[in-house]
mmCIF file of C-alpha atoms in Angstrom:
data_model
loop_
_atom_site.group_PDB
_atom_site.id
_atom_site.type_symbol
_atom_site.label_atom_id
_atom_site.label_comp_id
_atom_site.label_asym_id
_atom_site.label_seq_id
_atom_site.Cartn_x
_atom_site.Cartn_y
_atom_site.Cartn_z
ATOM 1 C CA UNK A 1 21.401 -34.133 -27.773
ATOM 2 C CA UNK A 2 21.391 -30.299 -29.222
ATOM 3 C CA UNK A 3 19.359 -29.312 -25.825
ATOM 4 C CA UNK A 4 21.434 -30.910 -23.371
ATOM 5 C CA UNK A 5 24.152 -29.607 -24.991
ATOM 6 C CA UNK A 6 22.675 -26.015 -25.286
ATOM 7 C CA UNK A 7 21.289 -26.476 -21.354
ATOM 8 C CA UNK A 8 25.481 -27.203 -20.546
ATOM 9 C CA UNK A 9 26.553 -24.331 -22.444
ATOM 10 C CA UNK A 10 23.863 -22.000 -21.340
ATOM 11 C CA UNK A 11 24.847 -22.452 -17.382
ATOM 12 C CA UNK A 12 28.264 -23.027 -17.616
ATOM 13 C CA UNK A 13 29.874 -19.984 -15.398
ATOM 14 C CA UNK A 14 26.762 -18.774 -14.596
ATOM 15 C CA UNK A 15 25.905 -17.153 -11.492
ATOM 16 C CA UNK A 16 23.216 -14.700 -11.859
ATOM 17 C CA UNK A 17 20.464 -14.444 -14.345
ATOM 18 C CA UNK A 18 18.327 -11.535 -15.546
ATOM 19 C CA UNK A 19 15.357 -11.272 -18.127
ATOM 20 C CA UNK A 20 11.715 -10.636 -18.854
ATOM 21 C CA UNK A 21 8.820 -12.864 -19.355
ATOM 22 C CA UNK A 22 5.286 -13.452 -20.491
ATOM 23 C CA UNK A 23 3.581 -16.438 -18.926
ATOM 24 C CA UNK A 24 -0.191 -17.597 -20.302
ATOM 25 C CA UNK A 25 -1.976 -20.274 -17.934
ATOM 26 C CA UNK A 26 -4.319 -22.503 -19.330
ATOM 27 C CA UNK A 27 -6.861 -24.519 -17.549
ATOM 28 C CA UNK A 28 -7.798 -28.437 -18.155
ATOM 29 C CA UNK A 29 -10.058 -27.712 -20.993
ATOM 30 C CA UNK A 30 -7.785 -25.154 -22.582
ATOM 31 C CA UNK A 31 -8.916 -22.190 -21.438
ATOM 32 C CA UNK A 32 -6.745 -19.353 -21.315
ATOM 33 C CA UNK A 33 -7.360 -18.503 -17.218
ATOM 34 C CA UNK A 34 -3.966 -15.902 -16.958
ATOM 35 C CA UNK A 35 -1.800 -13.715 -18.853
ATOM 36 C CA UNK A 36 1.152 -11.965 -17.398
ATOM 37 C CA UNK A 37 4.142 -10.178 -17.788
ATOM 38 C CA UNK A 38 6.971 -9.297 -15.348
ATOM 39 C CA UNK A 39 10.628 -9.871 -14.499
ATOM 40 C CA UNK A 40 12.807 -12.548 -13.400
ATOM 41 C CA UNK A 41 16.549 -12.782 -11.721
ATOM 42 C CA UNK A 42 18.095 -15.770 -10.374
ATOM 43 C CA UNK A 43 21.308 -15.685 -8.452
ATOM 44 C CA UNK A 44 23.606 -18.505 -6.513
ATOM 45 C CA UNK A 45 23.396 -20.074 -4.643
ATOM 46 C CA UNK A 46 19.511 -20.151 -3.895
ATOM 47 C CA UNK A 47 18.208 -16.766 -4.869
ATOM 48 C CA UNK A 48 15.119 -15.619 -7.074
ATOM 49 C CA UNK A 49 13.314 -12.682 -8.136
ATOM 50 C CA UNK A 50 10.476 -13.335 -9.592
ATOM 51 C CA UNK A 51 8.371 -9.988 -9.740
ATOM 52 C CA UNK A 52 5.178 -9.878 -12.095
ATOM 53 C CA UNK A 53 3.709 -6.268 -13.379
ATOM 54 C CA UNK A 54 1.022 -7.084 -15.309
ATOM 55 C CA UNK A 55 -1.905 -8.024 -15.133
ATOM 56 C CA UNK A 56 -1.445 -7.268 -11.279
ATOM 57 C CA UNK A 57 1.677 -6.592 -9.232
ATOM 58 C CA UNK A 58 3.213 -9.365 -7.195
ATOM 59 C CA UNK A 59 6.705 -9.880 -5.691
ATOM 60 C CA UNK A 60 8.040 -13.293 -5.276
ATOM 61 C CA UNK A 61 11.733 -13.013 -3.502
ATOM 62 C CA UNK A 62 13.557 -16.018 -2.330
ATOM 63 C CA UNK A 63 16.575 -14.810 -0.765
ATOM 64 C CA UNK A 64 18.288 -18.509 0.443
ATOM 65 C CA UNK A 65 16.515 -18.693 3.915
ATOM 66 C CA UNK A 66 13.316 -17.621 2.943
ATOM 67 C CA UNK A 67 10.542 -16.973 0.409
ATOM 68 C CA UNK A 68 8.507 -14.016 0.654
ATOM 69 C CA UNK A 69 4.997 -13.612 -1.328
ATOM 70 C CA UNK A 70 3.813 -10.340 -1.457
ATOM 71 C CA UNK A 71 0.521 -9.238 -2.934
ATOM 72 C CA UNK A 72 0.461 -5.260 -2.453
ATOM 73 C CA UNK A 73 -3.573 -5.379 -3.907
ATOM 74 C CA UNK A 74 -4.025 -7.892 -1.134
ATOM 75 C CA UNK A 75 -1.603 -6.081 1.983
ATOM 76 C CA UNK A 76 -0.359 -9.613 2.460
ATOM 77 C CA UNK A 77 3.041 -10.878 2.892
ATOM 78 C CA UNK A 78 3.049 -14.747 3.051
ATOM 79 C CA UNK A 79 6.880 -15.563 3.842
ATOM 80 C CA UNK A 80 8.073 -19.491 4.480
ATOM 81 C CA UNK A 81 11.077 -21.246 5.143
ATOM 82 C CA UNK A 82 13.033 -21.899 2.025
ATOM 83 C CA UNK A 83 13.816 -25.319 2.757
ATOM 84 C CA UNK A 84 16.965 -27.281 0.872
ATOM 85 C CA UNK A 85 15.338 -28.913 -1.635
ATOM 86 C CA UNK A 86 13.076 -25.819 -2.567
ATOM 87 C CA UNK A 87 11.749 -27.463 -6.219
ATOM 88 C CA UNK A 88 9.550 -24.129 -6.546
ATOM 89 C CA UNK A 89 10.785 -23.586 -10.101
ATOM 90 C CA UNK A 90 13.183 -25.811 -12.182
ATOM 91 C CA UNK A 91 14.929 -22.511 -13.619
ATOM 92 C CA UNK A 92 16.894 -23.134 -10.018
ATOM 93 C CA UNK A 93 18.555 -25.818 -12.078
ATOM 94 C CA UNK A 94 20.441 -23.494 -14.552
ATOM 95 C CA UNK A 95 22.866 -21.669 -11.641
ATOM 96 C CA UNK A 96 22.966 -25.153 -9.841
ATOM 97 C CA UNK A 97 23.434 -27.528 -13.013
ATOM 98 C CA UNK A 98 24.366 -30.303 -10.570
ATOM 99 C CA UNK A 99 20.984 -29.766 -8.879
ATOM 100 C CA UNK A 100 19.053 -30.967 -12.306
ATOM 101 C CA UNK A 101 20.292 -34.509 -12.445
ATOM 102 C CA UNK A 102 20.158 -34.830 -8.657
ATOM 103 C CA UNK A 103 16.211 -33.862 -8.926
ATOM 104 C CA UNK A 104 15.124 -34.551 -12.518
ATOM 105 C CA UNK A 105 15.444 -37.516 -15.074
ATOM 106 C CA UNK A 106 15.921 -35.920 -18.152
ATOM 107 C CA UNK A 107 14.934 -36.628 -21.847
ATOM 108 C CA UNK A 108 15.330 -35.340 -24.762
ATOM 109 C CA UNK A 109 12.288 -33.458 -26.092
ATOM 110 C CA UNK A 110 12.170 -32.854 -29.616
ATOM 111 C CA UNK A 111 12.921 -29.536 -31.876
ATOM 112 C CA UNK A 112 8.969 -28.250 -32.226
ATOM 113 C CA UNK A 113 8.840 -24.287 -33.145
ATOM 114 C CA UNK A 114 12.344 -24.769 -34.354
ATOM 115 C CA UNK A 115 13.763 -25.023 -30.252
ATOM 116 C CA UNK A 116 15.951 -27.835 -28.784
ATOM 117 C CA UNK A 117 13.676 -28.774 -26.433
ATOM 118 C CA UNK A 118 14.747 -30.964 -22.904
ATOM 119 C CA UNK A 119 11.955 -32.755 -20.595
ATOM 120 C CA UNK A 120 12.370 -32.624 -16.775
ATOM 121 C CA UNK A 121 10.442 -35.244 -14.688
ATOM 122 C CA UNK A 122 10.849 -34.696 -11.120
ATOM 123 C CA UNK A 123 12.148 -37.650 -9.066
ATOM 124 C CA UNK A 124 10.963 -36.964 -5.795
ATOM 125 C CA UNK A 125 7.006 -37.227 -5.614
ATOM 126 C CA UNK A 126 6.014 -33.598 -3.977
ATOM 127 C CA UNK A 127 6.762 -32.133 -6.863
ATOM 128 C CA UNK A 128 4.692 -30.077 -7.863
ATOM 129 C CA UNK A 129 4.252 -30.482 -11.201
ATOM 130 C CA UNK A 130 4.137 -33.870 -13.378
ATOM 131 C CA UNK A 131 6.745 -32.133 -16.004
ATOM 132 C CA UNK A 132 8.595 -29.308 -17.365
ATOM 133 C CA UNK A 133 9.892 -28.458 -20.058
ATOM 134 C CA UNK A 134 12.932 -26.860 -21.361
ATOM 135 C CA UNK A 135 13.425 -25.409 -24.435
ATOM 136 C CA UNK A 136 16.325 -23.370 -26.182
ATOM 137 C CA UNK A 137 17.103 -21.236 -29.203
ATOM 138 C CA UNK A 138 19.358 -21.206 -32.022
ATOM 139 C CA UNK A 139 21.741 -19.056 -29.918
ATOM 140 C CA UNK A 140 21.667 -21.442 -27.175
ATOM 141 C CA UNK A 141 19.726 -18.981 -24.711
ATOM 142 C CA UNK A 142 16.733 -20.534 -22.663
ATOM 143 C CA UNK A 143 13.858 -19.688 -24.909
ATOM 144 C CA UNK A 144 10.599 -21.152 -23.332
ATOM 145 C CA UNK A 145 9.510 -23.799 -19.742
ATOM 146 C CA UNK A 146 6.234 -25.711 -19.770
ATOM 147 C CA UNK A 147 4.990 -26.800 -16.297
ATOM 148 C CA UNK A 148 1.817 -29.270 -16.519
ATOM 149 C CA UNK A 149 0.546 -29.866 -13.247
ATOM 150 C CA UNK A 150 -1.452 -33.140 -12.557
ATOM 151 C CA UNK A 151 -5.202 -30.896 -12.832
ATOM 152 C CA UNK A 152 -4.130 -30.709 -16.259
ATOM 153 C CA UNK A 153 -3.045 -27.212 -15.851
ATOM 154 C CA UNK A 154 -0.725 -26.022 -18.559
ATOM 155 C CA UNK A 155 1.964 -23.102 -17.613
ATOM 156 C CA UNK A 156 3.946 -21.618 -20.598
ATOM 157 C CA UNK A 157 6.355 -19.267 -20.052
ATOM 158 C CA UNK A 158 8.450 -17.438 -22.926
ATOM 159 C CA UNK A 159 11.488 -15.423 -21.606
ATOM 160 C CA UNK A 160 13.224 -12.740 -23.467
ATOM 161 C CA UNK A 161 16.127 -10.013 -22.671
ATOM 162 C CA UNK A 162 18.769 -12.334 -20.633
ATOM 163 C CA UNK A 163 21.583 -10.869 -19.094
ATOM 164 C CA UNK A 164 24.101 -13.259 -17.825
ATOM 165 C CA UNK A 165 26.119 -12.578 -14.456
ATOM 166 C CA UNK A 166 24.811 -8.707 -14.494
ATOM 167 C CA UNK A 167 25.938 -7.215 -10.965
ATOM 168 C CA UNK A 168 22.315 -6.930 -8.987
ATOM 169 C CA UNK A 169 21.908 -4.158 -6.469
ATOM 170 C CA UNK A 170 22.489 -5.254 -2.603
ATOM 171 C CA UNK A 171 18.870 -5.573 -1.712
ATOM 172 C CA UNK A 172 17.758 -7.189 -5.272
ATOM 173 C CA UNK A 173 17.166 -11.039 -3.307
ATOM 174 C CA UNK A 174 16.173 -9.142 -0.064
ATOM 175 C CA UNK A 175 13.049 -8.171 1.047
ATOM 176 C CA UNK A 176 11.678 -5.739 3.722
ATOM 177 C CA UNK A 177 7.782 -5.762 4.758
ATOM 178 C CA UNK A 178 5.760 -3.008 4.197
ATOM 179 C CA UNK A 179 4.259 -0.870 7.054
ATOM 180 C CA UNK A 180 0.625 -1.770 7.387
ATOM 181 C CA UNK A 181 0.673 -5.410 5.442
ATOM 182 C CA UNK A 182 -0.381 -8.528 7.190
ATOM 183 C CA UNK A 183 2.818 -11.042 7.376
ATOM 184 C CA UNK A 184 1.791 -14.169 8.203
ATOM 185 C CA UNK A 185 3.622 -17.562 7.882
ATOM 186 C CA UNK A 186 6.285 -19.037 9.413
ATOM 187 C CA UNK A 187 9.798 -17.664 9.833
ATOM 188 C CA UNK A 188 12.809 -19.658 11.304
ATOM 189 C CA UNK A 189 11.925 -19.709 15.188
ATOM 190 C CA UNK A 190 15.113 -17.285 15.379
ATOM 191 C CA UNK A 191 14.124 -14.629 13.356
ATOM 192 C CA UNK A 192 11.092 -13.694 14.484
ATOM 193 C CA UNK A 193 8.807 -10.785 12.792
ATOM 194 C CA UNK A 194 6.306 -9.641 14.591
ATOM 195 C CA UNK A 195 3.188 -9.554 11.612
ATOM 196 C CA UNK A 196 2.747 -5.196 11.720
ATOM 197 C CA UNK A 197 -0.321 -4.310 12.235
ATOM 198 C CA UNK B 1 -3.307 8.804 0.671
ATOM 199 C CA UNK B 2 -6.018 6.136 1.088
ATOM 200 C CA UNK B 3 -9.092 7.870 0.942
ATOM 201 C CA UNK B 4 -11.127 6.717 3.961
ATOM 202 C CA UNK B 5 -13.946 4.090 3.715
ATOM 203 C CA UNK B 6 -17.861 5.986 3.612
ATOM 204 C CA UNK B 7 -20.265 4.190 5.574
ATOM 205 C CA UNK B 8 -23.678 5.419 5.255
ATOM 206 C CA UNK B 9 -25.946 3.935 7.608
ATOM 207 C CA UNK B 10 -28.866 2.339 5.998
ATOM 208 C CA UNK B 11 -31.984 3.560 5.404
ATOM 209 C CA UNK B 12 -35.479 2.390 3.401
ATOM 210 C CA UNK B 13 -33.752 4.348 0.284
ATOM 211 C CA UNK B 14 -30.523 2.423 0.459
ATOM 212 C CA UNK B 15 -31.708 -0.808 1.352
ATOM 213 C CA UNK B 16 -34.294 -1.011 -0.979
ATOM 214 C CA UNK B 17 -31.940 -0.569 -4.131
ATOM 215 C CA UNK B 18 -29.516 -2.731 -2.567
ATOM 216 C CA UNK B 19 -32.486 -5.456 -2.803
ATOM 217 C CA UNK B 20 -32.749 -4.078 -6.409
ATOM 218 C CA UNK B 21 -29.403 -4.941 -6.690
ATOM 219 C CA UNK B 22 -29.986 -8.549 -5.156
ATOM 220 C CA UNK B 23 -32.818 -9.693 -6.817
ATOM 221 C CA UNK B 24 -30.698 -8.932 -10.467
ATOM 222 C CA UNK B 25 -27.709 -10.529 -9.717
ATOM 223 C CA UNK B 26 -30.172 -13.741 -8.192
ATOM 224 C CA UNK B 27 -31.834 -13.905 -11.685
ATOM 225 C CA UNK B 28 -27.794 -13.911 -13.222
ATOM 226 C CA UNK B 29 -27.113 -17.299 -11.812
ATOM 227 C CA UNK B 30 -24.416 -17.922 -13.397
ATOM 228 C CA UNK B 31 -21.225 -16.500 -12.737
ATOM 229 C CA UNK B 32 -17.252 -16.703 -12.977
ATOM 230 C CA UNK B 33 -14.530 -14.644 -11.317
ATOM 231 C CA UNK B 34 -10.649 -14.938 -11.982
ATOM 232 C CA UNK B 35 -8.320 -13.031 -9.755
ATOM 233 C CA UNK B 36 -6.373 -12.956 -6.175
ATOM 234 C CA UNK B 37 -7.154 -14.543 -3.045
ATOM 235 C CA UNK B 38 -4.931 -14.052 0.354
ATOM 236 C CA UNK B 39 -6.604 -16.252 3.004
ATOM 237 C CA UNK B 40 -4.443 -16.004 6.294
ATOM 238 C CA UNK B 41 -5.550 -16.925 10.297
ATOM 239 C CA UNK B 42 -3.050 -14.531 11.634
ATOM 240 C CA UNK B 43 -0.312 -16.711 11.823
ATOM 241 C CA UNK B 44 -0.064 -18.632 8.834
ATOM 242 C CA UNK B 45 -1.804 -18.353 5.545
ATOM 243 C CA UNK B 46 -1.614 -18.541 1.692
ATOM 244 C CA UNK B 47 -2.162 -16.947 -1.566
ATOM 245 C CA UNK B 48 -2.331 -17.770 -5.459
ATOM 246 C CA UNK B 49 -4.504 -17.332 -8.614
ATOM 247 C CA UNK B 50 -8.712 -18.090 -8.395
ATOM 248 C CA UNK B 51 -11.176 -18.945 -10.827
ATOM 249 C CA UNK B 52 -13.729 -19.278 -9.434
ATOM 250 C CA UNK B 53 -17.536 -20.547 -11.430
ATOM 251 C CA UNK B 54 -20.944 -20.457 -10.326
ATOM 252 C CA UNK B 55 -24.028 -22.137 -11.638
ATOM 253 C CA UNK B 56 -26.884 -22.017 -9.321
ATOM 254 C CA UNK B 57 -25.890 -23.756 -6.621
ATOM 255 C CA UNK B 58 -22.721 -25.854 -8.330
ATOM 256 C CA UNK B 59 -19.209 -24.303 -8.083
ATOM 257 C CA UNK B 60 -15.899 -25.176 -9.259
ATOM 258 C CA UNK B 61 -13.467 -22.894 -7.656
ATOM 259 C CA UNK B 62 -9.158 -23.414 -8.701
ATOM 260 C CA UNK B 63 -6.858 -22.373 -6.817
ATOM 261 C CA UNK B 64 -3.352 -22.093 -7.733
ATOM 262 C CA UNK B 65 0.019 -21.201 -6.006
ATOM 263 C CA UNK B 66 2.551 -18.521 -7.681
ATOM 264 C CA UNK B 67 5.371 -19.930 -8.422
ATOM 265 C CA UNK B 68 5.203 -23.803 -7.985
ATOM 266 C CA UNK B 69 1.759 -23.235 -9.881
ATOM 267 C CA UNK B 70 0.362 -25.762 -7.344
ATOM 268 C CA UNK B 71 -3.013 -25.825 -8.179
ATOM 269 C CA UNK B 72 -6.420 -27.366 -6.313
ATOM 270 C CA UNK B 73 -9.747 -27.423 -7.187
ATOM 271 C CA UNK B 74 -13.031 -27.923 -5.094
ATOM 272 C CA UNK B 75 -16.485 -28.691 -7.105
ATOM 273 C CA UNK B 76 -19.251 -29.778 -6.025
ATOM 274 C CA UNK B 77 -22.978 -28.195 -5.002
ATOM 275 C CA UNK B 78 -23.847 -28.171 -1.359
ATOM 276 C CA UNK B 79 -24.358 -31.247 0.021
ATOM 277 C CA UNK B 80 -20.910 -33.150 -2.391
ATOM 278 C CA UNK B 81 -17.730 -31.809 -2.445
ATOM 279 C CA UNK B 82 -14.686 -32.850 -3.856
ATOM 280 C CA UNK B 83 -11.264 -31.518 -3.616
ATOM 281 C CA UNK B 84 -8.544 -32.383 -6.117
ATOM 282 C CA UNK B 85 -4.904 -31.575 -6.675
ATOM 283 C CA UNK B 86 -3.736 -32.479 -2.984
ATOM 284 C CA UNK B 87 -1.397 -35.626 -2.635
ATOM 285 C CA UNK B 88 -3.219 -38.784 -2.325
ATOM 286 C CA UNK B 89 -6.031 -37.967 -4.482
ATOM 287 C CA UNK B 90 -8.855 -36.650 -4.451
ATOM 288 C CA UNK B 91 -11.018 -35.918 -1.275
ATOM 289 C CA UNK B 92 -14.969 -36.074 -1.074
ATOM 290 C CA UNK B 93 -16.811 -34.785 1.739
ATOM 291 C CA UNK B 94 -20.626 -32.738 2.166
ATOM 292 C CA UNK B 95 -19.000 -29.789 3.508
ATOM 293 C CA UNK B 96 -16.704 -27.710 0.662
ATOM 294 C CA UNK B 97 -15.367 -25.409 3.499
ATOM 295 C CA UNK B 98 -14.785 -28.238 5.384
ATOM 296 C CA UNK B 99 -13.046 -30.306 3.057
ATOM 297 C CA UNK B 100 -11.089 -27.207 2.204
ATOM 298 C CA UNK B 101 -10.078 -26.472 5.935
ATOM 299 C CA UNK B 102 -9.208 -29.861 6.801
ATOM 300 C CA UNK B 103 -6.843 -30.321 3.887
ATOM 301 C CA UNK B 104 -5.468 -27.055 3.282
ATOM 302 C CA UNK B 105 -5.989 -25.210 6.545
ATOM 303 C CA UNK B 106 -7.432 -22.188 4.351
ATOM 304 C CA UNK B 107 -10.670 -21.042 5.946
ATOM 305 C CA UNK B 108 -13.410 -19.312 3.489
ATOM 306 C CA UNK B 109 -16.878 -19.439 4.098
ATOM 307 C CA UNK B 110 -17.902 -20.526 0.939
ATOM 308 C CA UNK B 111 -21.493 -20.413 0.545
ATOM 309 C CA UNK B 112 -21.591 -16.908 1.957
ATOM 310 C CA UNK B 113 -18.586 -15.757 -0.005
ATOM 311 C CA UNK B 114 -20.053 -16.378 -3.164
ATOM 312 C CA UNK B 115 -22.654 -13.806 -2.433
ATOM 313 C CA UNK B 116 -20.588 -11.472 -0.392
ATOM 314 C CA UNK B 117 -17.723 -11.321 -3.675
ATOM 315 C CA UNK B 118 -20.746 -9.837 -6.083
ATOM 316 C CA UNK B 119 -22.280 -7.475 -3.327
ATOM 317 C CA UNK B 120 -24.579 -8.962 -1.633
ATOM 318 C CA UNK B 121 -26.017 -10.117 1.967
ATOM 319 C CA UNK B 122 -25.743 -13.384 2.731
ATOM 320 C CA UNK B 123 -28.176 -15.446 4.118
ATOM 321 C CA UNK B 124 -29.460 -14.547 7.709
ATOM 322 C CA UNK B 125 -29.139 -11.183 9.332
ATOM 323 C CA UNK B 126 -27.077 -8.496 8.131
ATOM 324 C CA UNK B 127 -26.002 -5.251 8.412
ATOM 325 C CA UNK B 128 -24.880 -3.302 5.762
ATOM 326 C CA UNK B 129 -23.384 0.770 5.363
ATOM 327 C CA UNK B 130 -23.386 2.212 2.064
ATOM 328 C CA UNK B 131 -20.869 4.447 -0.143
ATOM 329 C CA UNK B 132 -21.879 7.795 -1.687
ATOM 330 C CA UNK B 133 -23.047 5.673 -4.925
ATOM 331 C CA UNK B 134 -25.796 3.565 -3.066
ATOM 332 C CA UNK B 135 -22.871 0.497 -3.020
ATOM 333 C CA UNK B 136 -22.461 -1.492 -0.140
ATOM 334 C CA UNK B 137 -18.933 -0.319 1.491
ATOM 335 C CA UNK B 138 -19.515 -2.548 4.661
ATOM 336 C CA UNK B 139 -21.538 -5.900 5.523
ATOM 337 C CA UNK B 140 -21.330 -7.227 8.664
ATOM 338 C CA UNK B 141 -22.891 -10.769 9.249
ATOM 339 C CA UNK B 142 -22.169 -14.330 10.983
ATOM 340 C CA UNK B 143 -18.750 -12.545 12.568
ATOM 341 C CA UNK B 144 -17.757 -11.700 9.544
ATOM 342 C CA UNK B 145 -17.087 -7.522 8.492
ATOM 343 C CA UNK B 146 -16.743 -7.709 4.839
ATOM 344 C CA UNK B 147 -15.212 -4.567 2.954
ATOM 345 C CA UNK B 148 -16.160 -3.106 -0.111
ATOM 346 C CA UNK B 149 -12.042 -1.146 -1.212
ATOM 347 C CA UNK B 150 -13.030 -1.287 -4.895
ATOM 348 C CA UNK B 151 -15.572 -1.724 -7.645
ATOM 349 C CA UNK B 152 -15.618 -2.590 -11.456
ATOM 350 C CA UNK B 153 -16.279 1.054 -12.819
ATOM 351 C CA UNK B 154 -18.960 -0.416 -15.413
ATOM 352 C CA UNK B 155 -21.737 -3.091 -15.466
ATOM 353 C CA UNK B 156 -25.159 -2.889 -14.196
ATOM 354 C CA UNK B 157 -25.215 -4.014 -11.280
ATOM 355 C CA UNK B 158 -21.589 -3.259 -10.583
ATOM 356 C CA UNK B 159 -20.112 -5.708 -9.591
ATOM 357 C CA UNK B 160 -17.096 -5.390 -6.592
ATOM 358 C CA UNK B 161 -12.895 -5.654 -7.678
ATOM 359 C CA UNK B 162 -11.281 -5.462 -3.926
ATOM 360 C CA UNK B 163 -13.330 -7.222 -1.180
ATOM 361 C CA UNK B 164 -11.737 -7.835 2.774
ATOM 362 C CA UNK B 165 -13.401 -10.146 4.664
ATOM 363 C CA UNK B 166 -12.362 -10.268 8.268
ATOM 364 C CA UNK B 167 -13.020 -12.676 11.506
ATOM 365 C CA UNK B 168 -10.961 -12.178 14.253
ATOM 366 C CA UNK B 169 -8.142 -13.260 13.450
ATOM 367 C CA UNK B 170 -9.468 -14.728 10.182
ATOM 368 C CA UNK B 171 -8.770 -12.989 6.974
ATOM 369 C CA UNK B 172 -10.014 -13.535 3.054
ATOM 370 C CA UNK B 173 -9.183 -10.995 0.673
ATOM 371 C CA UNK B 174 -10.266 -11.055 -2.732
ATOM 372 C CA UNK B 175 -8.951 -8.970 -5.729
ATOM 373 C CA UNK B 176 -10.828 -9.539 -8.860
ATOM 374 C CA UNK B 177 -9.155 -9.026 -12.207
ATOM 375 C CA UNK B 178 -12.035 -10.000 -14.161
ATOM 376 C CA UNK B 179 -15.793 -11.018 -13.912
ATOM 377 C CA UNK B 180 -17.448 -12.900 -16.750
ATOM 378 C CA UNK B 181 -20.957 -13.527 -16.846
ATOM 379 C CA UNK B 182 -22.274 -16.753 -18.835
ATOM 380 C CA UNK B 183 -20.358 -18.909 -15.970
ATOM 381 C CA UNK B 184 -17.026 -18.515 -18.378
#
């Protein structure tokens, strides 16, 4: 199975993760309701960076205890435990290959637009999405993931400029509130931040 | 720097072209708006994609989570609501901000909201400050202080692209990215 075998390849050794993407959204009856661009880094064992520009700035960090949302239009900080089996994105799969058998049963998913493409079904039922999809290129890079939630909303992503294992700054998975933004969530009862006001 | 808010208290000038303003965007029934929504209670809270679609009195607002792309949607018209998306199926219920509430813990006051996002008063007693341009920059009604931070430049009326609504210790804050008028 070329996209299994392309999926292997592709994490084998691989501990960090950094590229662009472009991700459309299209709602149950096909309508185009988002377009965006931004960045993405992943990095063992439970770290992302997912940071879109365009068509509005938001910062999604995950930086293994917790996940911070941060909409500067909005001054709001939503941060939340980043619990074990964290199934927020299945790109977590690729630096924690053992991770996508343990949550996904996986099927082969045809060669459309010229891709080896791999279907993920999520085994545990809060998923939340009803399937992804996986698809690589002729040079064995991750090319393209479908998410279709059970609304019938379609998520296509397309991901471009991948740099394997590049050496991230310190603070790249970290992430510091801004002065004057409303934090609000919940934060291990250890750490506790108090929201600034 | 942020420039601070102008409030310009009201007077027969003002408030008549804000009725202006009103009684047009009554006649454009119809509506959609896609963008941001932050909804927090001071402690805990939430934010993600809207879309939100008015017709008359029906609505069909989506809401959906960054990342996970966990989405919900609440439809209905006042009186039947239905909430989708959460797990065990869908929920119905007469009150959409109740339904929401209950099964999300978000609090938006809907029916107001949906005038208070384009501009305007809400039902009952109000009292709205104006910007240099004759736009509302402040509403205050039912508890609620709702902030005008940004409108579309064009359109006619204009139409607002940063609202903060605030409660005590409630919060909603809206950023539009786009309005479109024939309900989308």
């Amino acid at each position: 199975d070329d996209a299994r075998a392309a999926f292997d390849r592709f994490s084998q050794d691989l501990r960090g993760l950094d590229g662009s993407f472009e991700q459309r959204v299209y709602d149950a009856n096909g309508h185009l309701s988002e377009h965006s661009t931004g960045t993405i880094a992943l990095r063992t064992p439970r770290q992302f960076r997912w940071e879109y520009l365009d068509p509005f700035p938001q910062l999604i960090v995950a930086d293994g205890n917790h996940v911070w949302i941060y909409d500067p239009d909005l001054e709001q900080v939503n941060v939340r435990i980043q619990s074990h089996e964290e199934q927020s994105s299945p790109l977590a799969v690729l630096i924690d290959p053992d991770e996508l058998e343990r949550q996904f049963t996986v099927s082969r998913g045809g060669d459309e637009d010229g891709l080896d493409w791999m279907v993920l079904t999520p085994r545990g039922e809060d998923a939340q999405f009803d399937q992804a999809r996986l698809a690589f290129d002729g040079a064995g890079a991750l090319a393209r993931m479908e998410l279709d939630d059970s609304l019938g909303q379609k998520t296509r992503v397309t991901f471009s400029g991948w740099e394997r294992n590049p050496d991230f700054a310190a603070d790249h998975f970290s992430f510091e509130p801004p002065a004057g933004v409303d934090v609000v969530g919940a934060m291990a009862e250890a750490a506790e931040v108090t929201p600034i006001r | 720097c942020v420039r601070a808010p102008v409030r310009i208290d009201a007077d027969d000038a003002l408030l008549a072209g804000q009725q202006v303003r009103e009684a047009t965007l009554e006649r454009q029934g119809a509506w959609t708006l896609v963008g941001r929504i932050a909804v927090s209670d001071g402690q805990d809270g939430g934010s993600g994609r809207i879309q939100w679609a008015q017709d008359g009195e029906r609505f069909d607002i989506r809401l959906s989570a960054p990342v996970s792309r966990q989405s919900w949607r609440l439809s209905g018209q006042p009186g039947a609501a239905r909430l989708e998306g959460l797990e065990g199926g869908p929920l119905d219920g007469p009150d959409a901000e109740a339904l929401l509430y209950e099964a999300t813990g978000w609090l938006i006051p809907l029916a107001d909201m949906a005038r208070w996002a384009r501009g305007m008063r809400g039902d009952g007693v109000a009292r709205v400050s104006f910007d240099e341009r004759g736009l509302p920059s402040l509403i205050e009604q039912a508890g609620w202080a709702i902030e005008y931070r940004d409108w579309v430049d064009a359109g006619d009326p204009r139409l607002p692209r940063r609202v903060f609504a605030e409660r005590g210790q409630a919060r909603v804050r809206l950023q539009v990215e786009r309005w479109e008028a024939t309900g989308g």
